[in-house]
Coordinates of C-alpha atoms (C1' of nucleotides) in Angstrom, one line a residue:
Chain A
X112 CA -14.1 24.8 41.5
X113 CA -12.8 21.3 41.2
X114 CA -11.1 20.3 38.2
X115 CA -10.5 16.7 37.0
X116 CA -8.0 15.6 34.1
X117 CA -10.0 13.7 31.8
X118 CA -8.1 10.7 30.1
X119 CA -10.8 10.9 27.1
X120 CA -10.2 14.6 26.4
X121 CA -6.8 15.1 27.5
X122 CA -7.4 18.1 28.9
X123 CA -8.4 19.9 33.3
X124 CA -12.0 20.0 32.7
X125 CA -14.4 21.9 35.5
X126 CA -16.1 19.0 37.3
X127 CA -20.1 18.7 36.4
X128 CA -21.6 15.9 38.0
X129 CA -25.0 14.8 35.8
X130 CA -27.1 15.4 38.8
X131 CA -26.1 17.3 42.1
X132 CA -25.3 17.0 44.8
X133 CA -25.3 13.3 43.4
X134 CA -21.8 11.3 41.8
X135 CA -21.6 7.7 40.3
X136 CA -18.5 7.0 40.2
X137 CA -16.9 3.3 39.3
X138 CA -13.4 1.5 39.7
X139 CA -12.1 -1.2 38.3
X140 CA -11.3 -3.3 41.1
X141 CA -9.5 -6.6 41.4
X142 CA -9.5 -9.8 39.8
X143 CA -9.6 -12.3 42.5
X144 CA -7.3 -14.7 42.0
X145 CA -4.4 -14.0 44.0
X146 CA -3.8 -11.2 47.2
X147 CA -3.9 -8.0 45.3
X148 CA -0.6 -6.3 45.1
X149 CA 1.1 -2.9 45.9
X150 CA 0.8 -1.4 42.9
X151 CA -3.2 -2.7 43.0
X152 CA -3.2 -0.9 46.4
X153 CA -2.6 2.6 45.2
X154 CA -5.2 2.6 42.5
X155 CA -7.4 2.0 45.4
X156 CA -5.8 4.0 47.3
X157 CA -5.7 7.2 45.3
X158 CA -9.6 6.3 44.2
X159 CA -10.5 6.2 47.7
X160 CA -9.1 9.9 48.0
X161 CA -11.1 10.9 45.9
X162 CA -14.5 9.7 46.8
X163 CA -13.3 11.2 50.4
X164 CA -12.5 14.6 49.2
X165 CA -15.8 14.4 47.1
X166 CA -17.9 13.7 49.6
X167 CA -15.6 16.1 52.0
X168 CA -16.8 18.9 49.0
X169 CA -20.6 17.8 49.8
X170 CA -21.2 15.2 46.9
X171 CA -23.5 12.0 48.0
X172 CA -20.9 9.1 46.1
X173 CA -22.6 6.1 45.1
X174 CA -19.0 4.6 44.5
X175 CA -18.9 0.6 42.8
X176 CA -15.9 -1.2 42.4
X177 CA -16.8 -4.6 40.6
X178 CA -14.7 -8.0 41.7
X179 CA -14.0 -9.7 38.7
X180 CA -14.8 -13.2 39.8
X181 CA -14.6 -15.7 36.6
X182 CA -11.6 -15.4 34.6
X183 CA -8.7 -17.5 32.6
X184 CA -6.6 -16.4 35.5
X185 CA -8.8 -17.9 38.0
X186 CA -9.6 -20.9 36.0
X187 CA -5.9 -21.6 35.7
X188 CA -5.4 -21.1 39.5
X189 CA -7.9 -23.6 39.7
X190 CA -6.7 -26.1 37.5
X191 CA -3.1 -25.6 39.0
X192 CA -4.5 -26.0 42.6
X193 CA -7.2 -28.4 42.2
X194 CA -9.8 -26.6 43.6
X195 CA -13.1 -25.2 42.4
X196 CA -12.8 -22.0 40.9
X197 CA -15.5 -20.9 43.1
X198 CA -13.6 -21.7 45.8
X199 CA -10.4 -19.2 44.8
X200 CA -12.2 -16.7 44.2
X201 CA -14.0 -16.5 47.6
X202 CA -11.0 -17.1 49.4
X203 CA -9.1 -14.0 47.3
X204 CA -12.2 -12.0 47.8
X205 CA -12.0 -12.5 51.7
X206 CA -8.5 -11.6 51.8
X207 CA -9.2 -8.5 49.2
X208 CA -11.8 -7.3 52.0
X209 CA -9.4 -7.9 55.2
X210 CA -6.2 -5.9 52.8
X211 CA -8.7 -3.3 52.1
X212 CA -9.9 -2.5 55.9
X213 CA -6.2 -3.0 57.0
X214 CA -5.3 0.1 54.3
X215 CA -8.2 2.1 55.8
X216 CA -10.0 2.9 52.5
X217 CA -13.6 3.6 53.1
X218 CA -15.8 0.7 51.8
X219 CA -17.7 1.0 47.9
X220 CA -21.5 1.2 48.3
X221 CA -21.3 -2.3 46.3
X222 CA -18.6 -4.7 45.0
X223 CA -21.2 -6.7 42.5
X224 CA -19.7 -9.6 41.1
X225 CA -19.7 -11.0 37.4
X226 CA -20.7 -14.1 38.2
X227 CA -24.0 -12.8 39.8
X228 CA -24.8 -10.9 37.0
X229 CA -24.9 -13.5 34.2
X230 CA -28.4 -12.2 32.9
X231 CA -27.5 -8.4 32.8
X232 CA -24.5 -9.6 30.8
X233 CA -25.9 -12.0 28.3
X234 CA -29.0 -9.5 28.2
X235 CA -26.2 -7.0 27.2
X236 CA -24.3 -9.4 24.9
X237 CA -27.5 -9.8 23.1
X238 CA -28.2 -6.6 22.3
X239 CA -24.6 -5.8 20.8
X240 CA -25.4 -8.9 18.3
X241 CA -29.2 -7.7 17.6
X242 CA -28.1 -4.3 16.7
X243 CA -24.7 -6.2 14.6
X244 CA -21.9 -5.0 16.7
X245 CA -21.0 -8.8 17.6
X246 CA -21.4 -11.9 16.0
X247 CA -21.6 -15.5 17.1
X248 CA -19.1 -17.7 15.6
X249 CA -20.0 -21.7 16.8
X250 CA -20.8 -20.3 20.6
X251 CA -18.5 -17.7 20.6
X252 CA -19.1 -14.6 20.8
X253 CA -16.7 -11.6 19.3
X254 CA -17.5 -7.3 19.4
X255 CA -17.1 -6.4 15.8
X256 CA -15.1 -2.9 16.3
X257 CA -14.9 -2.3 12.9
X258 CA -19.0 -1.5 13.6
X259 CA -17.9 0.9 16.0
X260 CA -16.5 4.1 14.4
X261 CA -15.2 6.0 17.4
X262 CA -13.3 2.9 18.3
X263 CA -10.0 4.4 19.9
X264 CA -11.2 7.4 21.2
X265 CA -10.4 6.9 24.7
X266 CA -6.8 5.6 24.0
X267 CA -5.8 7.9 20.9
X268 CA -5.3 4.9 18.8
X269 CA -7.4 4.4 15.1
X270 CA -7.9 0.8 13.6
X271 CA -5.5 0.8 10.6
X272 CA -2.6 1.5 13.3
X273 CA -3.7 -0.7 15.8
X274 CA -4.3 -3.7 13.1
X275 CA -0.5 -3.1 11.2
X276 CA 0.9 -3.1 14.7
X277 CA -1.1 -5.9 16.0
X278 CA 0.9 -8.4 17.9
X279 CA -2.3 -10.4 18.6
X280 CA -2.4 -13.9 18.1
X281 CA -4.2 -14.6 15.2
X282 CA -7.9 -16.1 15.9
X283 CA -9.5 -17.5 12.3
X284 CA -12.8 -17.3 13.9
X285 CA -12.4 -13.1 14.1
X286 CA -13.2 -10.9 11.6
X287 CA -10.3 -8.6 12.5
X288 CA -8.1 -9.4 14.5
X289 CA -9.0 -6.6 16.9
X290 CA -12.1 -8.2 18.0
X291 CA -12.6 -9.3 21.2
X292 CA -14.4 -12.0 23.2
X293 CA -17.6 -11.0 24.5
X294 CA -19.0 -14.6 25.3
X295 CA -16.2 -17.3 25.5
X296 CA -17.6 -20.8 24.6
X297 CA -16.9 -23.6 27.7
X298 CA -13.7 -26.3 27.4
X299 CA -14.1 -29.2 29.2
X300 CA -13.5 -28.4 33.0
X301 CA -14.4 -24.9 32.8
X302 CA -16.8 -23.2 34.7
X303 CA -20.1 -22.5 32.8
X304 CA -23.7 -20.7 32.2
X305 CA -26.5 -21.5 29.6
X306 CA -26.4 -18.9 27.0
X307 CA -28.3 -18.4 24.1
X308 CA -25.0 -19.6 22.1
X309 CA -24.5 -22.3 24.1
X310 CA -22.2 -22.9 27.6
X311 CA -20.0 -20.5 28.0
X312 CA -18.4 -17.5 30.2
X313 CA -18.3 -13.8 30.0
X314 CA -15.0 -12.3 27.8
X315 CA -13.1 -10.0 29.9
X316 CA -14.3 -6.5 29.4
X317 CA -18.3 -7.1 29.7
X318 CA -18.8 -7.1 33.0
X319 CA -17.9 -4.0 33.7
X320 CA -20.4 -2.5 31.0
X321 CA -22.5 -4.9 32.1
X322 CA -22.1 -4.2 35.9
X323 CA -21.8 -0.1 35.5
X324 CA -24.9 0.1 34.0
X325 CA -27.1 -1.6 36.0
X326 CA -25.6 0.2 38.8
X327 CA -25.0 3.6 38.0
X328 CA -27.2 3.7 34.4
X329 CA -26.2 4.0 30.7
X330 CA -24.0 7.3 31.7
X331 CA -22.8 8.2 34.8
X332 CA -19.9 10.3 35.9
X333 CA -16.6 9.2 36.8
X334 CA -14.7 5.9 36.0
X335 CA -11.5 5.2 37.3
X336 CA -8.8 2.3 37.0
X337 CA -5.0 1.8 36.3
X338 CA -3.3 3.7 33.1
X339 CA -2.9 -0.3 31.4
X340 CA -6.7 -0.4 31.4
X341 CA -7.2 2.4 29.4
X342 CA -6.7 -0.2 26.3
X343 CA -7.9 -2.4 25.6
X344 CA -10.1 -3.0 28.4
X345 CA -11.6 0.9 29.0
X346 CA -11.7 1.3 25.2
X347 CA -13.7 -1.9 24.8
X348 CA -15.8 -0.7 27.7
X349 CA -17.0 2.3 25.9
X350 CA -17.3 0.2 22.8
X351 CA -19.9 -2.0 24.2
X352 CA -21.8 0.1 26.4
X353 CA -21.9 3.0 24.2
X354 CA -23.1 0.6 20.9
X355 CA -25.4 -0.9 23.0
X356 CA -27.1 2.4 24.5
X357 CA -26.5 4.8 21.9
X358 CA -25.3 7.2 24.8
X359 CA -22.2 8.5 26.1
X360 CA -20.8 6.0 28.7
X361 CA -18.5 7.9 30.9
X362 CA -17.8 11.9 31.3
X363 CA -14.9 11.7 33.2
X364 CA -12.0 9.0 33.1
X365 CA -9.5 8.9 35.5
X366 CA -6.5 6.8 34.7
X367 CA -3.4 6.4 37.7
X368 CA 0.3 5.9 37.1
X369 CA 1.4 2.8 37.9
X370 CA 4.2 1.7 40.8
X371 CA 7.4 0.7 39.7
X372 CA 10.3 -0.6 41.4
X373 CA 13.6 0.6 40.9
X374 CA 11.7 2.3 37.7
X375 CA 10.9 -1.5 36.9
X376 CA 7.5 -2.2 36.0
X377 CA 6.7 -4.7 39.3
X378 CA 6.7 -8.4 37.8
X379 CA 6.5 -11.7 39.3
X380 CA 9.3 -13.0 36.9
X381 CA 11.7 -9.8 38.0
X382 CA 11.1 -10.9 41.2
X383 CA 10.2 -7.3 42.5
X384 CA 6.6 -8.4 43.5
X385 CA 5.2 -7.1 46.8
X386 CA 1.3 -7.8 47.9
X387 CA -0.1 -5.4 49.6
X388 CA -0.5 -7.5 53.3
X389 CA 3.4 -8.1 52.7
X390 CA 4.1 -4.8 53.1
X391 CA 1.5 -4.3 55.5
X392 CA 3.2 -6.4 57.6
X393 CA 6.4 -4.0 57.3
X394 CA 5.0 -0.6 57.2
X395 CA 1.4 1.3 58.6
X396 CA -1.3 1.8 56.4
X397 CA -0.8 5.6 57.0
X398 CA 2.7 5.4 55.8
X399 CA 1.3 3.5 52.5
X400 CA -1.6 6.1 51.9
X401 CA 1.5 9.0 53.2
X402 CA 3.7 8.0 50.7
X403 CA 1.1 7.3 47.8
X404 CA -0.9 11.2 48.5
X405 CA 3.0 12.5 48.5
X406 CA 2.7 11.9 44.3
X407 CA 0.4 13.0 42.2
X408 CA -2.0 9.8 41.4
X409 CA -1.4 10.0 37.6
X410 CA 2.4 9.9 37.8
X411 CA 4.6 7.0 38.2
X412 CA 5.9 5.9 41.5
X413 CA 8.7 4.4 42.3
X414 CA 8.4 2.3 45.2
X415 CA 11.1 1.3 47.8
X416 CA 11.5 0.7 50.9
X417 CA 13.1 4.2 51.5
X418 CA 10.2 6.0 50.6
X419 CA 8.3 4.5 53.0
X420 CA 10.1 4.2 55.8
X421 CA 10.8 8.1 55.1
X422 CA 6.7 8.2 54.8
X423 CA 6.4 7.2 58.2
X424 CA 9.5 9.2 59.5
X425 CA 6.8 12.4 58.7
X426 CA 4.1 10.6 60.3
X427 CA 5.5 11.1 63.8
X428 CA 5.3 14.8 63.4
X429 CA 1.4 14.5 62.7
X430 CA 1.2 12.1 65.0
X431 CA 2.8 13.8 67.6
X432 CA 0.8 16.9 67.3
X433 CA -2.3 15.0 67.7
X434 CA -1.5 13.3 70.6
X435 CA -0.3 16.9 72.0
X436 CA -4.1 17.7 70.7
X437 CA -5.9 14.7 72.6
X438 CA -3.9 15.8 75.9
X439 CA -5.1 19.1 76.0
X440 CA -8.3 19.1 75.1
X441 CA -8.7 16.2 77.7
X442 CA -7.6 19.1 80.3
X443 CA -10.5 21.0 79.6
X444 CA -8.9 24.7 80.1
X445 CA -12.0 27.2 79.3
X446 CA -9.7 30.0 80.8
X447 CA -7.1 30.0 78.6
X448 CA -5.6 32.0 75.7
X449 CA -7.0 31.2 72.0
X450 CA -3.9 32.1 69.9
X451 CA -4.8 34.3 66.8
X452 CA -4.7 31.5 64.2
X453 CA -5.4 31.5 60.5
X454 CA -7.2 28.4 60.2
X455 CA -9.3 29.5 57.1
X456 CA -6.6 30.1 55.4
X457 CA -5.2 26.3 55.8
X458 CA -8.5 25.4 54.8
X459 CA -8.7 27.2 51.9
X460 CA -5.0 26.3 51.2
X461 CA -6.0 22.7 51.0
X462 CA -9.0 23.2 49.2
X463 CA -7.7 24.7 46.2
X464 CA -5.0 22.1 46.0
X465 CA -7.4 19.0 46.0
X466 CA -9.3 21.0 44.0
X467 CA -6.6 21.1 41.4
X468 CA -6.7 17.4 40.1
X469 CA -6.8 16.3 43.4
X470 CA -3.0 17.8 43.7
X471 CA -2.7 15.4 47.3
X472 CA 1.2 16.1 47.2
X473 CA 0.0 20.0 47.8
X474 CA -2.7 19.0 50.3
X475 CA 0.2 17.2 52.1
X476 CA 2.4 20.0 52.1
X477 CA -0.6 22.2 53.4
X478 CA -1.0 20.0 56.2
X479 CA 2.6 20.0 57.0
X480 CA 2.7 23.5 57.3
X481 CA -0.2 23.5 59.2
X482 CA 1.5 21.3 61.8
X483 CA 4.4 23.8 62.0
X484 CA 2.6 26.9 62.4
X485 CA 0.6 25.4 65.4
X486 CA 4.0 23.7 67.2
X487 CA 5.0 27.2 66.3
X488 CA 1.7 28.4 68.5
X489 CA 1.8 26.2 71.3
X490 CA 5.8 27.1 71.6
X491 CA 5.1 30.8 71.7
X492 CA 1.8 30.9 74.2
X493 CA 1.1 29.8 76.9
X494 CA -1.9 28.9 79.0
X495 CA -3.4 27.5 75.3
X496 CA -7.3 27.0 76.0
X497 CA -8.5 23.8 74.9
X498 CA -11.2 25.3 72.5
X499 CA -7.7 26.1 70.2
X500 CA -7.1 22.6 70.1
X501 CA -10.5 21.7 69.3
X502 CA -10.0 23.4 66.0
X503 CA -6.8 22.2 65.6
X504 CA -8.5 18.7 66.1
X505 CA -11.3 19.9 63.9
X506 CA -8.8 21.0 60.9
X507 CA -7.0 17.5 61.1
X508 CA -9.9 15.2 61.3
X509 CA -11.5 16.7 58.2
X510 CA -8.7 16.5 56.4
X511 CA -5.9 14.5 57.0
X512 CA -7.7 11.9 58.6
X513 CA -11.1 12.4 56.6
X514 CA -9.7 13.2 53.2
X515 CA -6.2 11.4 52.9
X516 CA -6.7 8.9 55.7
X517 CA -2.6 9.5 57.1
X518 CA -4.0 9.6 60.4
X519 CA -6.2 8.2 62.7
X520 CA -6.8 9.7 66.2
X521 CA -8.5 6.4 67.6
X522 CA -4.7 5.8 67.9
X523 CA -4.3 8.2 69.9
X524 CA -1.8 6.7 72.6
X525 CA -2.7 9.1 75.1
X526 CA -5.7 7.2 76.5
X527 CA -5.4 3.5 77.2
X528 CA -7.8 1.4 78.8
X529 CA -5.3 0.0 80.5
X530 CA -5.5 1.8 83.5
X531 CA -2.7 -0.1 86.1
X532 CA 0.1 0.3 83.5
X533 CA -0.6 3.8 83.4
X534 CA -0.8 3.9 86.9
X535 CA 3.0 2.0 87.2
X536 CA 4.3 3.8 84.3
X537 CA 3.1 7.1 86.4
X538 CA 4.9 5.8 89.3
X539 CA 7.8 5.4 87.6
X540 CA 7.9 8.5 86.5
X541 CA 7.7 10.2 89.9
X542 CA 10.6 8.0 91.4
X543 CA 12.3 9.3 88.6
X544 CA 11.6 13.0 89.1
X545 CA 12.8 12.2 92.7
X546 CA 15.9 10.5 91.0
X547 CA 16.1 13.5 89.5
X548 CA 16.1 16.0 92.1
X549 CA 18.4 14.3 94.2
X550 CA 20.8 14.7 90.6
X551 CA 20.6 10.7 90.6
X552 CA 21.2 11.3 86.6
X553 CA 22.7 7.2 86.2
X554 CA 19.1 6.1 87.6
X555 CA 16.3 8.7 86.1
X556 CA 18.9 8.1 82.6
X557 CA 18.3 4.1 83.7
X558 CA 14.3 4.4 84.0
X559 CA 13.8 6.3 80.9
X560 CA 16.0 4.0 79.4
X561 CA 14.4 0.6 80.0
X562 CA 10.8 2.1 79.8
X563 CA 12.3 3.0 76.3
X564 CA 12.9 -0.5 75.7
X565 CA 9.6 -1.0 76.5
X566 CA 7.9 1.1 74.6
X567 CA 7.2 3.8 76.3
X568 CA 9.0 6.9 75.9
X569 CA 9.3 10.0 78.1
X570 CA 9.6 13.6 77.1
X571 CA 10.3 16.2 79.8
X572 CA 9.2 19.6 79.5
X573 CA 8.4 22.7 81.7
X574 CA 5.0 21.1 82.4
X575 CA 6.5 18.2 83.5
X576 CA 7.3 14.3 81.8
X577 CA 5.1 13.0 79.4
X578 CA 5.0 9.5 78.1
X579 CA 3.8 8.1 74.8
X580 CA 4.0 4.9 73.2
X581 CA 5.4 3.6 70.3
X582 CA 2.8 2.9 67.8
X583 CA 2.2 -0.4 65.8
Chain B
rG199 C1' 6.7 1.6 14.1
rG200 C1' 2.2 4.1 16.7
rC201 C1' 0.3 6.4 21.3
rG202 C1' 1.4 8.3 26.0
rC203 C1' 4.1 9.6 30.5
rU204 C1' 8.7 11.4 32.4
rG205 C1' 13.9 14.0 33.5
rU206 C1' 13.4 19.7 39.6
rA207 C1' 18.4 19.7 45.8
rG208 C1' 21.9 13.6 48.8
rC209 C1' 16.8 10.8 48.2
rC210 C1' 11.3 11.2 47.3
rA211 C1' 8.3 15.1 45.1
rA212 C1' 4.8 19.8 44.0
rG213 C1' 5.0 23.9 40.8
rU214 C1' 3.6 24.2 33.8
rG215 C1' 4.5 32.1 31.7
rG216 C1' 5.1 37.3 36.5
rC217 C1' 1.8 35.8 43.3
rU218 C1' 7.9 31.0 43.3
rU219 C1' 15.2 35.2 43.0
rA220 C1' 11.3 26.8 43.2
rA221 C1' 6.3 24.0 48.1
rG222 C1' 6.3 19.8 51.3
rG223 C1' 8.5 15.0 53.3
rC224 C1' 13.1 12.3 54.4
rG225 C1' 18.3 13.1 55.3
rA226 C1' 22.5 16.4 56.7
rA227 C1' 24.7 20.8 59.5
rG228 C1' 24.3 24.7 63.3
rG229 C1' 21.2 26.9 67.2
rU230 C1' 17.1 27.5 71.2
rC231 C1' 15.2 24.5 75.2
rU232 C1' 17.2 20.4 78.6
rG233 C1' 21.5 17.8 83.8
rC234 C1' 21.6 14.8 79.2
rA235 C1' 18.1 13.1 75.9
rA236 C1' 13.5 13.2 73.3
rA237 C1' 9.8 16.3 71.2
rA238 C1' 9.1 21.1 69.3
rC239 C1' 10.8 25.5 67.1
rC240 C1' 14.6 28.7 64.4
rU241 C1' 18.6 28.9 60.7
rU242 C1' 21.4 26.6 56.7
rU243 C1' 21.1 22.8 52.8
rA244 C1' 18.9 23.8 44.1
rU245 C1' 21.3 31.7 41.8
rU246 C1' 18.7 26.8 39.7
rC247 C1' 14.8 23.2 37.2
rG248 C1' 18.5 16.8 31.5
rU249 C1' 21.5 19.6 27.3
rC250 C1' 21.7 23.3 23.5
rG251 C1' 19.1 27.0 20.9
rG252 C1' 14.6 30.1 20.2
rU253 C1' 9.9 33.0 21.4
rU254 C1' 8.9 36.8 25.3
rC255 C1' 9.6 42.9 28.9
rG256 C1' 9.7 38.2 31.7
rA257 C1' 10.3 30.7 31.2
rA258 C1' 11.5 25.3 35.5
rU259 C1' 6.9 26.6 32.9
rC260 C1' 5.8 28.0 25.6
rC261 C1' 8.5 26.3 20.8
rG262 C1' 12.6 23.3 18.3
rA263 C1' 16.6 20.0 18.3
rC264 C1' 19.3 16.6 21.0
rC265 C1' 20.4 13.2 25.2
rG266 C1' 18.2 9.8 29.1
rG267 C1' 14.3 6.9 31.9
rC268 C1' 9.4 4.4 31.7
rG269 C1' 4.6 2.6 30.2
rC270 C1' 0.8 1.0 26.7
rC271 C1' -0.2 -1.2 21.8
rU272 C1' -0.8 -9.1 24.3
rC273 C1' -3.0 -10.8 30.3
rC274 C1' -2.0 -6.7 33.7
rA275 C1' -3.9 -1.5 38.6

RNA sequence: GGCGCUGUAGCCAAGUGGCUUAAGGCGAAGGUCUGCAAAACCUUUAUUCGUCGGUUCGAAUCCGACCGGCGCCUCCA
């Protein structure tokens, strides 16, 4: 039974999708007007878990993450750089697509944009001022929560608290000052669309009500975004699509924890502001995802440097072992022994820990263990058949690579295409055997040495020397 | 001020009443194997879970107080 944490009820709740095997699940996804940043990359990391293990546990995901593609930021980018909005927020959305692939998380069924969904927003804005939840003032456009009674029930907050402790700026055109923009009237230089009250652009929250609902209807099952969203922008969310359906919006919320560095919110004026591609640049996307599944996805994190270069220290074990896997199921031994192995057991194991509110630091640690008990195996038998490592295979590409994407077996550096470096580095290794024999220690010590330098390294065993290569 | 999160070994981090006299990763120490390495495996590395009290047959887990860290309430994943 999987069990989810919902933000709106504060409490594990058995997981009911409206209509099995079917899930609608949406994330807030970026703004575009910059590379996305680390802290961006593990909310779409840990959501991407998630669809994987959902779809792992036999759901059909229709997952939608918008891109939020008219906005002051972007305007301001624009004016800054002189160039057409438009234009910045293609070129962001390009590089959001090429950070997203180089992360390995599985693409949404759709990214719709706001800016192609101007009628379904204005259609929407409409009906929230036919019904009197917003009113127009002079071509702008503000939700009236005070119409809205369960305003605050995602984010534990009531009005008469949120309006004493206000430290909004005051707008005379509001009626309270805890309305928001729904439909912001054009300035000169800004980007536009014909509305029924005049030029203008979407406020901030709408296009995600908006956007959700054409998409995955008036309610649908899971929506997901950073722990900052939850207000005002998830609260305003509900407020909209909830007033203008008269249905609940969302069953279950999931909010994450957010990255800090040095247990510093990241900030560009700190200066402890990393984008995702520069760390890609630095570390492998397995060691990202590694050290992200390692805490629980509503937690904090703090981030550093150590964490993941510790991240990808643990890698090489998994990495190892699948390599070890590749190589002898490539040898095709049907003869062999099939060590007595409990492989139902890991299963189960990490089951019930992704089950748990997606507990991904207990489905690593199941997966660690795993490793150990099969190096444990392979160290205590001999004559393995390859059919053991075709489950072994099996167990790891369902999960580690399928679920938490920490591994990727297309890596594998046992087969290269490459066939007259492996032919030299195969002669190599038999002048160093010879070296060997003849207890020429200074020159087999020398080969292994410079193929080190290389990038090849050489394990001996009973079997014989094995090579592998140091991955990127 | 309001709301929420959090304090577990050298570092990161699960566990939220008995299955745990506390998982897993990194690091450290010793060992097996090896000519030496590497890899892998084995052993050791928190009698203890911020502090002090309380509830309970039993608590890291519940309650209270106190001390510390952080976030949201304004754009933000």
């Amino acid at each position: 039974m999987l069990s989810i944490y919902n933000t709106l009820t504060r409490k594990k709740e058995e997981f009911k999708p409206i209509n099995p095997p079917y899930v609608n699940m949406y994330v807030c996804g970026p703004t575009v007007y910059d590379y996305f940043h680390i802290g961006n990359a593990r909310s779409f990391i840990m959501s991407d878990i998630i669809r994987r293990y959902l779809e792992y546990k036999g759901f059909d995901v229709k997952f939608v993450m918008n891109l939020t593609d008219v906005d002051d930021k972007i305007i301001k980018k624009s004016n800054e750089e002189k160039k057409d909005a438009g234009a910045i927020a293609d070129l962001y959305i390009k590089a959001f697509f090429e950070d997203i692939e180089k992360l390995k998380i599985k693409k949404a069924d759709l990214y719709p944009k706001a800016t192609a969904h101007m009628q379904e927003i204005i259609g929407l804005i409409k009906k929230l001022v036919d019904k009197g939840f917003a009113y127009n003032v002079d071509g702008n456009v503000f939700y009236d929560v005070s119409k809205f009674e369960k305003y605050g029930k995602l984010s534990g907050k009531n009005l008469d608290e949120l309006i004493s402790g206000a430290r909004i700026e005051i707008n005379e055109e509001k009626k309270n000052p805890l309305d928001f923009s729904l439909w912001k009237k054009a300035k000169e230089g800004e980007p536009y669309w014909e509305s029924p009250w005049g030029n203008g652009r979407p406020g901030w929250h709408i296009e995600c009500s908006a956007m959700s609902c054409k998409h995955l209807g008036e309610t649908f099952d899971i929506h997901a975004g950073g722990n900052d969203l939850i207000f005002p922008h998830h609260e305003n969310e509900i407020a909209q699509s909830e007033a203008a359906n008269g249905k609940k919006f969302v069953n279950y919320w999931i909010h994450f924890g957010f990255l800090n560095i040095n247990n510093e919110k990241m900030s560009k004026s700190l200066g402890n502001f990393f984008t995702a591609r520069e760390i890609l640049k630095l570390f492998s996307a397995e060691a990202i995802r590694l050290a992200f599944a390692q805490t629980h996805y509503a937690g904090p994190l703090n981030f550093s440097d150590e964490l993941l270069a510790s991240a990808e220290k643990g890698l090489e074990k998994l990495n190892n072992l699948a390599d070890k896997v590749d190589e002898e199921i490539k040898k095709n031994n049907t003869t062999g022994n099939v060590p007595a192995f409990e492989f139902n057991k890991f299963k189960n194991d990490f089951e019930n820990a992704m089950d748990d509110d997606f507990n991904s630091p207990q489905a690593c640690a199941v997966i660690f263990d795993f490793v150990r008990e099969v190096n444990r195996a392979i160290a205590e038998n001999e004559n393995i058949s390859s059919k053991f490592f075709l489950d072994v295979k099996e167990f790891l590409q369902n999960t580690a690579e399928g679920v938490l994407g920490i591994l990727d077996f297309s890596k594998s550096t046992v087969s290269s295409n490459d066939s007259i470096s492996e032919d030299l580095i195969n002669l190599l290794i038999k002048l160093r055997i010879d070296a060997k024999k003849e207890k020429n220690y200074a020159l087999s010590d020398k080969i292994r040495d410079e193929l080190n330098k290389l990038g090849i390294i050489l394990q001996d065993s009973k079997e014989g020397t094995a090579y592998k290569r140091t991955k990127k």
